Amino acid sequence: MLLRAPLTAVWLALLLSCGSETKPNGSKNKKPKQVVPAIECDVRAGKINLPEFIAKCPSDCKQTKSQVYGTGVFASISSICNAAIHSGVITNSGGKVIVRKMAGQNIYKGSNSHGLRSLSLPKWRESFVVSVGKPKKGVIYPSSLDYIPSRPTYSKTGQKETKAPVVTTVMPATAPEPTRTTTPPPTTATTTPPPTTTTTLPPTTTTTTAKPRAAVHKARDTGLRRPEAVGSPTIRRQPVPGHHSGTAFNRVVQMVPAERNQQQQQNNPTLARRDRPPTSFARPDWYPGARRPTDVSQAAPDSGYTWSEAETAPEMTARDPRPDISEYERWYYNFGQYPPQSTDPEPQDTTHSRGFSVREQDSLPRADPEPVTQGDPNCKVDIAWLMDGSWSIGKRRFKIQKDFLAEVAQVINVGMAGPMMGVIQYGDDPVTEFSLKAYTNSRELKPAIDKITQKGGMSNVGKALSYINKHYFSDANGNRGGAPNVAVVLVDGWPTDKVEEASRQARESGINIFFVTIEGPDENEKQNVVEPNFVDKAVCRTNGFYSLPVSSWFALRKAVQPLVKRVCDTDRLVCSKTCLNANDIAFVIDGSSSVGTGNFRTVLQFVANITREFEISDTDTRVGAVQYTYEQRLEFAFGQHNNKADLLNAIKRINYWSGGTSTGAAITYAAEQLFSKSKPNKRKIMIVITDGRSYDDVRAPALAVHRQGVIAYSIGIAWAAQDELEYIATDPDKEHSYFVDEFDSLYKFVPKVVNNICQEFNSQPRN
């Protein structure tokens, strides 16, 4: 028993010691925890140098309006968080998301999903997809993100150049990422980074050959660089040994032979930068790369040396984010067909120019300045352009829209004798950018359009159409009256309000509405449209003439010529023809003995009161008159009096004839003398006024004019026969036939006749 007690104690001690030793080992086998780095709403996938990673998005990213390009598969310049919201991976409250990069696409289709609209984009070289932020079992993503560094900046002091330190992110040992190093050319100067910056290199290192950044941009810079003069001195740098905080350079001036200079330019046409100030235009707002004003080599005054793009290229580890040049972007970078001119003149030969000496040139007469055109007389229209200024369009597309309008202004040839154009920008509310009379030629319009800034808001097209109907086409804004009114609506996707009622009122006012719909709704998006078939409800005719769908903002330029051709085709602008300005009206007046002189003057006053309600001119409503008894007499024909004052005086001067009543013969006479000469785009209206039964048949003559498309009204007084009035009138009889007991009551039917003419005009089919 005595021996058993110590053995038990020893055994317990051994068990306790083994348990304490196994605890640390158990903790080592514990599953490592995934650390999710946080990002901002505007971080784009292309800025992170990892093929696949996890990140946490904050809340309220929708409000930042960071752009997204594509649907499902997104271009790498898209916001990661908004792409995740668009795909339904997270909500606007934020959350975790896994990003996986992939090859670029030829096109990225925009769409509206989860309350966020993505934009379309042509070919881009890198894409990404997003998924729910739950890693698969055993997969651990990097706990920190490797951001692509921005272009290094330089500071110059005298002849010394100090390069700002490039910060590199040290990846954790569990998931190392390969670090790219560059091998500079032998002739390229190198810089030593400060000792405080460290870089962790994994065992495997990828080596790439440096490519000058400037060569990537040669498509844009073509024509902007000038070759060095033959035999001109070139300033080169040579490193001074012994410098560690920075690299100093000695200035070496040497003459470059012409042959060597040409060879350098052939090998790399953008190798050497210019030593003169840059041209005045900036890169597009959407372009994420470094901008020219920050390049020290372009700054003035120069301290005495220059360096080339090739010398700084080895430090550029990031790829240039610019996409491959497409046909549209080539136009876009050059600002359409009207690139800004450089403010610094090119050097010229001071001895000869085009075969003349300077002295001879001075003696030549100077050319007169180019005269300002009066516009194209074959396109005399007043055009209001409604620009989409909503937030959904983005800055880049708003710039495309302005370039489109500037090119239209050049093609359409604005002038007082031709088309005049003004611009309204709409968002939440419409705003007049400039009126119809603000600019009288195309040359003045382009800088005015360039100055327009985006207002933002929704796409309230209905409000904009109401605005132009009530306020824009006025005499104060330059509405010329004799020119058709045209409104061209540019809309991104679809309107955010209803347009049907506002469009109807605008059409009735004589405004021809055109719709240019860019990236309209597809089958999946039509459920989000506020008003289905909004284009057909807005335009003047639904035959396709007034609507111009464009598949992409990048194809908008192709619509310039077709759109200009349509708005200038005044014969087809049928909405400018209203119920008051699109008629040929013939009055057939009974001058029989039963009427009497006094009552005849009352009849003429009735004719004059109806005439006053219409717009009278050779291109608007025209009026003719026939008086009849047994015989017929043409008082005046269509177009004989082309203004309202002359026409009213002509009506007043009609003399009472007196005689029998042959209404049927008078209808036939009016058809031959008046309606046979009517214009094809005019509505033919006949108003017969009689006080008794006709001596001849009225059925056959009335049926004949009905078949010719004449709308016939019959006004019967006193002893007029009701059955004849119904035969004369166009069906339905109740809307076209009126009867009064006495002549003094005729005035009551003036508004009824005019209103019925307008109701019929506005209810005609729009196809």
PDB file of C-alpha atoms in Angstrom, residues 280-521:
ATOM      1  CA  SER A 280      -4.302  73.931 -74.393  1.00  0.00           C
ATOM      2  CA  PHE A 281      -6.772  71.044 -74.282  1.00  0.00           C
ATOM      3  CA  ALA A 282      -6.983  68.537 -71.451  1.00  0.00           C
ATOM      4  CA  ARG A 283      -7.687  64.859 -71.500  1.00  0.00           C
ATOM      5  CA  PRO A 284     -11.283  63.691 -71.111  1.00  0.00           C
ATOM      6  CA  ASP A 285     -12.640  63.719 -67.535  1.00  0.00           C
ATOM      7  CA  TRP A 286     -13.130  59.955 -67.513  1.00  0.00           C
ATOM      8  CA  TYR A 287      -9.473  59.226 -68.283  1.00  0.00           C
ATOM      9  CA  PRO A 288      -7.863  57.968 -65.043  1.00  0.00           C
ATOM     10  CA  GLY A 289      -4.214  58.469 -65.949  1.00  0.00           C
ATOM     11  CA  ALA A 290      -1.876  61.291 -65.016  1.00  0.00           C
ATOM     12  CA  ARG A 291      -2.617  64.637 -66.689  1.00  0.00           C
ATOM     13  CA  ARG A 292      -0.219  66.769 -68.657  1.00  0.00           C
ATOM     14  CA  PRO A 293      -0.124  69.814 -66.337  1.00  0.00           C
ATOM     15  CA  THR A 294       1.492  67.676 -63.604  1.00  0.00           C
ATOM     16  CA  ASP A 295       4.378  66.634 -65.857  1.00  0.00           C
ATOM     17  CA  VAL A 296       7.390  68.665 -64.823  1.00  0.00           C
ATOM     18  CA  SER A 297       8.956  68.259 -68.243  1.00  0.00           C
ATOM     19  CA  GLN A 298       6.104  70.303 -69.673  1.00  0.00           C
ATOM     20  CA  ALA A 299       6.337  73.080 -67.117  1.00  0.00           C
ATOM     21  CA  ALA A 300       7.730  76.498 -67.971  1.00  0.00           C
ATOM     22  CA  PRO A 301      10.158  78.080 -67.400  1.00  0.00           C
ATOM     23  CA  ASP A 302      12.647  75.251 -67.845  1.00  0.00           C
ATOM     24  CA  SER A 303      15.661  75.053 -65.566  1.00  0.00           C
ATOM     25  CA  GLY A 304      17.997  74.003 -68.304  1.00  0.00           C
ATOM     26  CA  TYR A 305      17.498  70.339 -69.071  1.00  0.00           C
ATOM     27  CA  THR A 306      14.844  67.965 -70.323  1.00  0.00           C
ATOM     28  CA  TRP A 307      14.262  64.258 -70.021  1.00  0.00           C
ATOM     29  CA  SER A 308      12.345  61.774 -72.112  1.00  0.00           C
ATOM     30  CA  GLU A 309       9.408  59.490 -71.325  1.00  0.00           C
ATOM     31  CA  ALA A 310      11.683  56.478 -71.837  1.00  0.00           C
ATOM     32  CA  GLU A 311      13.861  57.537 -68.887  1.00  0.00           C
ATOM     33  CA  THR A 312      10.976  57.474 -66.429  1.00  0.00           C
ATOM     34  CA  ALA A 313       9.338  54.359 -67.871  1.00  0.00           C
ATOM     35  CA  PRO A 314      11.273  51.767 -65.766  1.00  0.00           C
ATOM     36  CA  GLU A 315       9.639  53.106 -62.600  1.00  0.00           C
ATOM     37  CA  MET A 316       6.136  52.641 -64.010  1.00  0.00           C
ATOM     38  CA  THR A 317       5.062  49.206 -62.780  1.00  0.00           C
ATOM     39  CA  ALA A 318       1.371  49.752 -63.549  1.00  0.00           C
ATOM     40  CA  ARG A 319      -0.110  49.224 -66.964  1.00  0.00           C
ATOM     41  CA  ASP A 320      -1.572  52.194 -68.681  1.00  0.00           C
ATOM     42  CA  PRO A 321      -5.327  51.966 -67.954  1.00  0.00           C
ATOM     43  CA  ARG A 322      -6.279  53.455 -71.296  1.00  0.00           C
ATOM     44  CA  PRO A 323      -8.225  51.047 -73.570  1.00  0.00           C
ATOM     45  CA  ASP A 324      -7.353  50.176 -77.096  1.00  0.00           C
ATOM     46  CA  ILE A 325      -8.145  52.983 -79.487  1.00  0.00           C
ATOM     47  CA  SER A 326     -11.478  52.457 -81.213  1.00  0.00           C
ATOM     48  CA  GLU A 327     -12.841  54.411 -84.150  1.00  0.00           C
ATOM     49  CA  TYR A 328     -15.105  56.445 -81.886  1.00  0.00           C
ATOM     50  CA  GLU A 329     -12.455  57.211 -79.273  1.00  0.00           C
ATOM     51  CA  ARG A 330     -10.118  58.435 -81.968  1.00  0.00           C
ATOM     52  CA  TRP A 331     -12.777  61.003 -82.833  1.00  0.00           C
ATOM     53  CA  TYR A 332     -13.485  61.625 -79.152  1.00  0.00           C
ATOM     54  CA  TYR A 333      -9.850  62.368 -78.213  1.00  0.00           C
ATOM     55  CA  ASN A 334      -9.651  64.838 -81.077  1.00  0.00           C
ATOM     56  CA  PHE A 335     -12.843  66.620 -79.974  1.00  0.00           C
ATOM     57  CA  GLY A 336     -14.806  65.594 -83.040  1.00  0.00           C
ATOM     58  CA  GLN A 337     -13.803  67.283 -86.268  1.00  0.00           C
ATOM     59  CA  TYR A 338     -13.016  70.568 -84.517  1.00  0.00           C
ATOM     60  CA  PRO A 339      -9.836  70.126 -82.420  1.00  0.00           C
ATOM     61  CA  PRO A 340      -8.673  73.194 -80.482  1.00  0.00           C
ATOM     62  CA  GLN A 341      -5.778  75.010 -82.059  1.00  0.00           C
ATOM     63  CA  SER A 342      -2.456  75.206 -80.283  1.00  0.00           C
ATOM     64  CA  THR A 343      -1.696  78.604 -78.816  1.00  0.00           C
ATOM     65  CA  ASP A 344       2.021  78.465 -79.685  1.00  0.00           C
ATOM     66  CA  PRO A 345       2.744  78.870 -83.393  1.00  0.00           C
ATOM     67  CA  GLU A 346       5.037  76.487 -85.200  1.00  0.00           C
ATOM     68  CA  PRO A 347       8.411  77.899 -86.232  1.00  0.00           C
ATOM     69  CA  GLN A 348       8.406  79.110 -89.813  1.00  0.00           C
ATOM     70  CA  ASP A 349      11.091  79.637 -92.362  1.00  0.00           C
ATOM     71  CA  THR A 350      11.833  83.374 -92.330  1.00  0.00           C
ATOM     72  CA  THR A 351      13.217  83.459 -95.835  1.00  0.00           C
ATOM     73  CA  HIS A 352      10.663  81.735 -97.978  1.00  0.00           C
ATOM     74  CA  SER A 353       7.061  80.625 -97.633  1.00  0.00           C
ATOM     75  CA  ARG A 354       5.224  78.893-100.467  1.00  0.00           C
ATOM     76  CA  GLY A 355       7.631  80.283-102.998  1.00  0.00           C
ATOM     77  CA  PHE A 356       7.385  83.946-101.920  1.00  0.00           C
ATOM     78  CA  SER A 357       9.878  85.927 -99.920  1.00  0.00           C
ATOM     79  CA  VAL A 358       8.786  87.763 -96.771  1.00  0.00           C
ATOM     80  CA  ARG A 359       9.062  91.109 -98.557  1.00  0.00           C
ATOM     81  CA  GLU A 360       6.969  89.797-101.442  1.00  0.00           C
ATOM     82  CA  GLN A 361       4.374  88.428 -99.063  1.00  0.00           C
ATOM     83  CA  ASP A 362       3.975  91.739 -97.280  1.00  0.00           C
ATOM     84  CA  SER A 363       3.178  93.409-100.580  1.00  0.00           C
ATOM     85  CA  LEU A 364       0.395  90.959-101.408  1.00  0.00           C
ATOM     86  CA  PRO A 365      -3.161  92.051-100.605  1.00  0.00           C
ATOM     87  CA  ARG A 366      -4.582  90.419 -97.500  1.00  0.00           C
ATOM     88  CA  ALA A 367      -7.567  88.130 -97.892  1.00  0.00           C
ATOM     89  CA  ASP A 368     -10.826  89.459 -96.514  1.00  0.00           C
ATOM     90  CA  PRO A 369     -12.205  87.659 -93.463  1.00  0.00           C
ATOM     91  CA  GLU A 370     -14.567  84.837 -94.235  1.00  0.00           C
ATOM     92  CA  PRO A 371     -18.101  86.214 -94.426  1.00  0.00           C
ATOM     93  CA  VAL A 372     -20.599  84.896 -91.919  1.00  0.00           C
ATOM     94  CA  THR A 373     -23.191  82.722 -93.640  1.00  0.00           C
ATOM     95  CA  GLN A 374     -26.871  83.596 -93.446  1.00  0.00           C
ATOM     96  CA  GLY A 375     -27.794  79.928 -93.055  1.00  0.00           C
ATOM     97  CA  ASP A 376     -29.306  77.303 -95.312  1.00  0.00           C
ATOM     98  CA  PRO A 377     -32.562  78.714 -96.772  1.00  0.00           C
ATOM     99  CA  ASN A 378     -33.746  75.174 -97.547  1.00  0.00           C
ATOM    100  CA  CYS A 379     -33.811  74.413 -93.815  1.00  0.00           C
ATOM    101  CA  LYS A 380     -35.638  77.373 -92.298  1.00  0.00           C
ATOM    102  CA  VAL A 381     -36.765  75.928 -88.961  1.00  0.00           C
ATOM    103  CA  ASP A 382     -36.615  77.007 -85.300  1.00  0.00           C
ATOM    104  CA  ILE A 383     -35.079  74.106 -83.339  1.00  0.00           C
ATOM    105  CA  ALA A 384     -35.027  73.632 -79.562  1.00  0.00           C
ATOM    106  CA  TRP A 385     -32.567  70.920 -78.449  1.00  0.00           C
ATOM    107  CA  LEU A 386     -33.491  69.285 -75.140  1.00  0.00           C
ATOM    108  CA  MET A 387     -30.282  67.953 -73.552  1.00  0.00           C
ATOM    109  CA  ASP A 388     -30.384  65.205 -70.939  1.00  0.00           C
ATOM    110  CA  GLY A 389     -28.539  66.584 -67.901  1.00  0.00           C
ATOM    111  CA  SER A 390     -29.548  63.831 -65.460  1.00  0.00           C
ATOM    112  CA  TRP A 391     -27.031  62.111 -63.210  1.00  0.00           C
ATOM    113  CA  SER A 392     -27.517  58.781 -65.020  1.00  0.00           C
ATOM    114  CA  ILE A 393     -25.727  60.081 -68.088  1.00  0.00           C
ATOM    115  CA  GLY A 394     -22.339  60.698 -66.419  1.00  0.00           C
ATOM    116  CA  LYS A 395     -19.741  63.338 -67.266  1.00  0.00           C
ATOM    117  CA  ARG A 396     -18.225  61.473 -70.184  1.00  0.00           C
ATOM    118  CA  ARG A 397     -21.516  60.956 -71.960  1.00  0.00           C
ATOM    119  CA  PHE A 398     -22.575  64.518 -71.253  1.00  0.00           C
ATOM    120  CA  LYS A 399     -19.411  65.602 -73.073  1.00  0.00           C
ATOM    121  CA  ILE A 400     -20.314  63.271 -75.976  1.00  0.00           C
ATOM    122  CA  GLN A 401     -23.750  64.892 -76.058  1.00  0.00           C
ATOM    123  CA  LYS A 402     -22.203  68.367 -76.293  1.00  0.00           C
ATOM    124  CA  ASP A 403     -19.861  67.254 -79.068  1.00  0.00           C
ATOM    125  CA  PHE A 404     -22.865  65.846 -80.912  1.00  0.00           C
ATOM    126  CA  LEU A 405     -24.737  69.168 -80.692  1.00  0.00           C
ATOM    127  CA  ALA A 406     -21.641  71.102 -81.785  1.00  0.00           C
ATOM    128  CA  GLU A 407     -21.305  68.930 -84.874  1.00  0.00           C
ATOM    129  CA  VAL A 408     -25.020  69.270 -85.664  1.00  0.00           C
ATOM    130  CA  ALA A 409     -24.630  73.050 -85.482  1.00  0.00           C
ATOM    131  CA  GLN A 410     -21.857  72.909 -88.097  1.00  0.00           C
ATOM    132  CA  VAL A 411     -23.709  70.538 -90.426  1.00  0.00           C
ATOM    133  CA  ILE A 412     -27.059  72.319 -90.255  1.00  0.00           C
ATOM    134  CA  ASN A 413     -25.559  75.743 -91.144  1.00  0.00           C
ATOM    135  CA  VAL A 414     -27.263  78.102 -88.682  1.00  0.00           C
ATOM    136  CA  GLY A 415     -28.252  81.580 -89.860  1.00  0.00           C
ATOM    137  CA  MET A 416     -31.074  84.106 -89.958  1.00  0.00           C
ATOM    138  CA  ALA A 417     -32.147  82.990 -93.436  1.00  0.00           C
ATOM    139  CA  GLY A 418     -31.964  79.308 -92.433  1.00  0.00           C
ATOM    140  CA  PRO A 419     -32.242  77.285 -89.223  1.00  0.00           C
ATOM    141  CA  MET A 420     -31.926  78.840 -85.778  1.00  0.00           C
ATOM    142  CA  MET A 421     -31.265  76.696 -82.715  1.00  0.00           C
ATOM    143  CA  GLY A 422     -31.391  77.031 -78.953  1.00  0.00           C
ATOM    144  CA  VAL A 423     -30.645  74.604 -76.119  1.00  0.00           C
ATOM    145  CA  ILE A 424     -32.610  73.608 -73.014  1.00  0.00           C
ATOM    146  CA  GLN A 425     -31.058  71.277 -70.438  1.00  0.00           C
ATOM    147  CA  TYR A 426     -33.448  69.206 -68.364  1.00  0.00           C
ATOM    148  CA  GLY A 427     -33.015  67.196 -65.192  1.00  0.00           C
ATOM    149  CA  ASP A 428     -35.394  67.695 -62.298  1.00  0.00           C
ATOM    150  CA  ASP A 429     -36.451  70.946 -63.980  1.00  0.00           C
ATOM    151  CA  PRO A 430     -35.704  72.466 -67.408  1.00  0.00           C
ATOM    152  CA  VAL A 431     -33.263  75.360 -67.785  1.00  0.00           C
ATOM    153  CA  THR A 432     -32.702  77.505 -70.888  1.00  0.00           C
ATOM    154  CA  GLU A 433     -29.003  77.442 -71.816  1.00  0.00           C
ATOM    155  CA  PHE A 434     -29.521  79.909 -74.679  1.00  0.00           C
ATOM    156  CA  SER A 435     -32.490  81.087 -76.743  1.00  0.00           C
ATOM    157  CA  LEU A 436     -33.168  80.811 -80.468  1.00  0.00           C
ATOM    158  CA  LYS A 437     -31.908  84.339 -81.144  1.00  0.00           C
ATOM    159  CA  ALA A 438     -28.760  84.154 -78.976  1.00  0.00           C
ATOM    160  CA  TYR A 439     -26.423  83.024 -81.796  1.00  0.00           C
ATOM    161  CA  THR A 440     -26.850  83.696 -85.496  1.00  0.00           C
ATOM    162  CA  ASN A 441     -24.172  81.408 -86.979  1.00  0.00           C
ATOM    163  CA  SER A 442     -22.643  77.993 -86.392  1.00  0.00           C
ATOM    164  CA  ARG A 443     -19.224  79.417 -85.521  1.00  0.00           C
ATOM    165  CA  GLU A 444     -20.597  81.156 -82.430  1.00  0.00           C
ATOM    166  CA  LEU A 445     -22.570  78.119 -81.299  1.00  0.00           C
ATOM    167  CA  LYS A 446     -19.678  75.727 -80.687  1.00  0.00           C
ATOM    168  CA  PRO A 447     -18.007  77.655 -77.799  1.00  0.00           C
ATOM    169  CA  ALA A 448     -21.452  78.330 -76.316  1.00  0.00           C
ATOM    170  CA  ILE A 449     -22.210  74.602 -76.285  1.00  0.00           C
ATOM    171  CA  ASP A 450     -18.775  73.807 -74.806  1.00  0.00           C
ATOM    172  CA  LYS A 451     -19.536  76.069 -71.803  1.00  0.00           C
ATOM    173  CA  ILE A 452     -22.672  74.145 -70.812  1.00  0.00           C
ATOM    174  CA  THR A 453     -22.260  72.346 -67.464  1.00  0.00           C
ATOM    175  CA  GLN A 454     -24.243  69.355 -66.299  1.00  0.00           C
ATOM    176  CA  LYS A 455     -27.149  70.167 -63.948  1.00  0.00           C
ATOM    177  CA  GLY A 456     -27.928  66.671 -62.662  1.00  0.00           C
ATOM    178  CA  GLY A 457     -31.211  65.311 -61.325  1.00  0.00           C
ATOM    179  CA  MET A 458     -33.806  63.017 -62.899  1.00  0.00           C
ATOM    180  CA  SER A 459     -34.851  62.766 -66.570  1.00  0.00           C
ATOM    181  CA  ASN A 460     -38.130  64.713 -66.440  1.00  0.00           C
ATOM    182  CA  VAL A 461     -38.868  65.004 -70.160  1.00  0.00           C
ATOM    183  CA  GLY A 462     -42.571  65.769 -69.614  1.00  0.00           C
ATOM    184  CA  LYS A 463     -41.698  68.878 -67.617  1.00  0.00           C
ATOM    185  CA  ALA A 464     -39.282  69.981 -70.329  1.00  0.00           C
ATOM    186  CA  LEU A 465     -41.905  69.617 -73.083  1.00  0.00           C
ATOM    187  CA  SER A 466     -44.423  71.653 -71.058  1.00  0.00           C
ATOM    188  CA  TYR A 467     -41.764  74.300 -70.539  1.00  0.00           C
ATOM    189  CA  ILE A 468     -40.945  74.754 -74.228  1.00  0.00           C
ATOM    190  CA  ASN A 469     -44.638  74.810 -75.126  1.00  0.00           C
ATOM    191  CA  LYS A 470     -45.471  77.574 -72.641  1.00  0.00           C
ATOM    192  CA  HIS A 471     -42.285  79.629 -72.515  1.00  0.00           C
ATOM    193  CA  TYR A 472     -39.633  78.814 -75.107  1.00  0.00           C
ATOM    194  CA  PHE A 473     -41.186  79.299 -78.558  1.00  0.00           C
ATOM    195  CA  SER A 474     -42.069  82.953 -78.010  1.00  0.00           C
ATOM    196  CA  ASP A 475     -41.284  86.192 -79.820  1.00  0.00           C
ATOM    197  CA  ALA A 476     -39.017  87.241 -76.946  1.00  0.00           C
ATOM    198  CA  ASN A 477     -36.881  84.095 -77.420  1.00  0.00           C
ATOM    199  CA  GLY A 478     -36.586  84.559 -81.180  1.00  0.00           C
ATOM    200  CA  ASN A 479     -39.496  82.495 -82.527  1.00  0.00           C
ATOM    201  CA  ARG A 480     -39.879  83.698 -86.124  1.00  0.00           C
ATOM    202  CA  GLY A 481     -43.483  82.609 -86.694  1.00  0.00           C
ATOM    203  CA  GLY A 482     -43.025  81.697 -90.355  1.00  0.00           C
ATOM    204  CA  ALA A 483     -40.547  78.911 -89.553  1.00  0.00           C
ATOM    205  CA  PRO A 484     -41.741  75.505 -88.251  1.00  0.00           C
ATOM    206  CA  ASN A 485     -41.085  74.835 -84.560  1.00  0.00           C
ATOM    207  CA  VAL A 486     -39.034  71.690 -83.864  1.00  0.00           C
ATOM    208  CA  ALA A 487     -38.083  70.149 -80.510  1.00  0.00           C
ATOM    209  CA  VAL A 488     -35.434  67.387 -80.481  1.00  0.00           C
ATOM    210  CA  VAL A 489     -35.346  65.417 -77.220  1.00  0.00           C
ATOM    211  CA  LEU A 490     -32.113  63.564 -76.370  1.00  0.00           C
ATOM    212  CA  VAL A 491     -32.824  61.036 -73.613  1.00  0.00           C
ATOM    213  CA  ASP A 492     -30.609  58.471 -71.917  1.00  0.00           C
ATOM    214  CA  GLY A 493     -32.652  55.291 -71.548  1.00  0.00           C
ATOM    215  CA  TRP A 494     -36.153  56.554 -70.755  1.00  0.00           C
ATOM    216  CA  PRO A 495     -37.905  59.515 -69.058  1.00  0.00           C
ATOM    217  CA  THR A 496     -38.618  59.479 -65.325  1.00  0.00           C
ATOM    218  CA  ASP A 497     -42.004  61.193 -65.742  1.00  0.00           C
ATOM    219  CA  LYS A 498     -44.982  60.897 -68.121  1.00  0.00           C
ATOM    220  CA  VAL A 499     -44.803  62.667 -71.471  1.00  0.00           C
ATOM    221  CA  GLU A 500     -48.141  61.934 -73.172  1.00  0.00           C
ATOM    222  CA  GLU A 501     -50.192  64.958 -72.037  1.00  0.00           C
ATOM    223  CA  ALA A 502     -47.341  67.456 -72.346  1.00  0.00           C
ATOM    224  CA  SER A 503     -46.560  66.128 -75.830  1.00  0.00           C
ATOM    225  CA  ARG A 504     -50.191  66.387 -76.937  1.00  0.00           C
ATOM    226  CA  GLN A 505     -50.354  70.042 -75.903  1.00  0.00           C
ATOM    227  CA  ALA A 506     -47.057  70.760 -77.639  1.00  0.00           C
ATOM    228  CA  ARG A 507     -48.261  69.094 -80.855  1.00  0.00           C
ATOM    229  CA  GLU A 508     -51.478  71.096 -80.784  1.00  0.00           C
ATOM    230  CA  SER A 509     -49.342  74.226 -80.533  1.00  0.00           C
ATOM    231  CA  GLY A 510     -47.573  73.207 -83.740  1.00  0.00           C
ATOM    232  CA  ILE A 511     -44.336  71.851 -82.247  1.00  0.00           C
ATOM    233  CA  ASN A 512     -42.748  68.921 -84.125  1.00  0.00           C
ATOM    234  CA  ILE A 513     -41.283  66.621 -81.464  1.00  0.00           C
ATOM    235  CA  PHE A 514     -38.381  64.314 -82.375  1.00  0.00           C
ATOM    236  CA  PHE A 515     -37.070  61.691 -79.931  1.00  0.00           C
ATOM    237  CA  VAL A 516     -33.450  60.503 -80.022  1.00  0.00           C
ATOM    238  CA  THR A 517     -33.368  57.619 -77.531  1.00  0.00           C
ATOM    239  CA  ILE A 518     -29.864  56.460 -76.579  1.00  0.00           C
ATOM    240  CA  GLU A 519     -29.534  52.998 -75.048  1.00  0.00           C
ATOM    241  CA  GLY A 520     -33.291  52.560 -74.729  1.00  0.00           C
ATOM    242  CA  PRO A 521     -34.827  49.898 -72.497  1.00  0.00           C
TER     243      PRO A 521
END
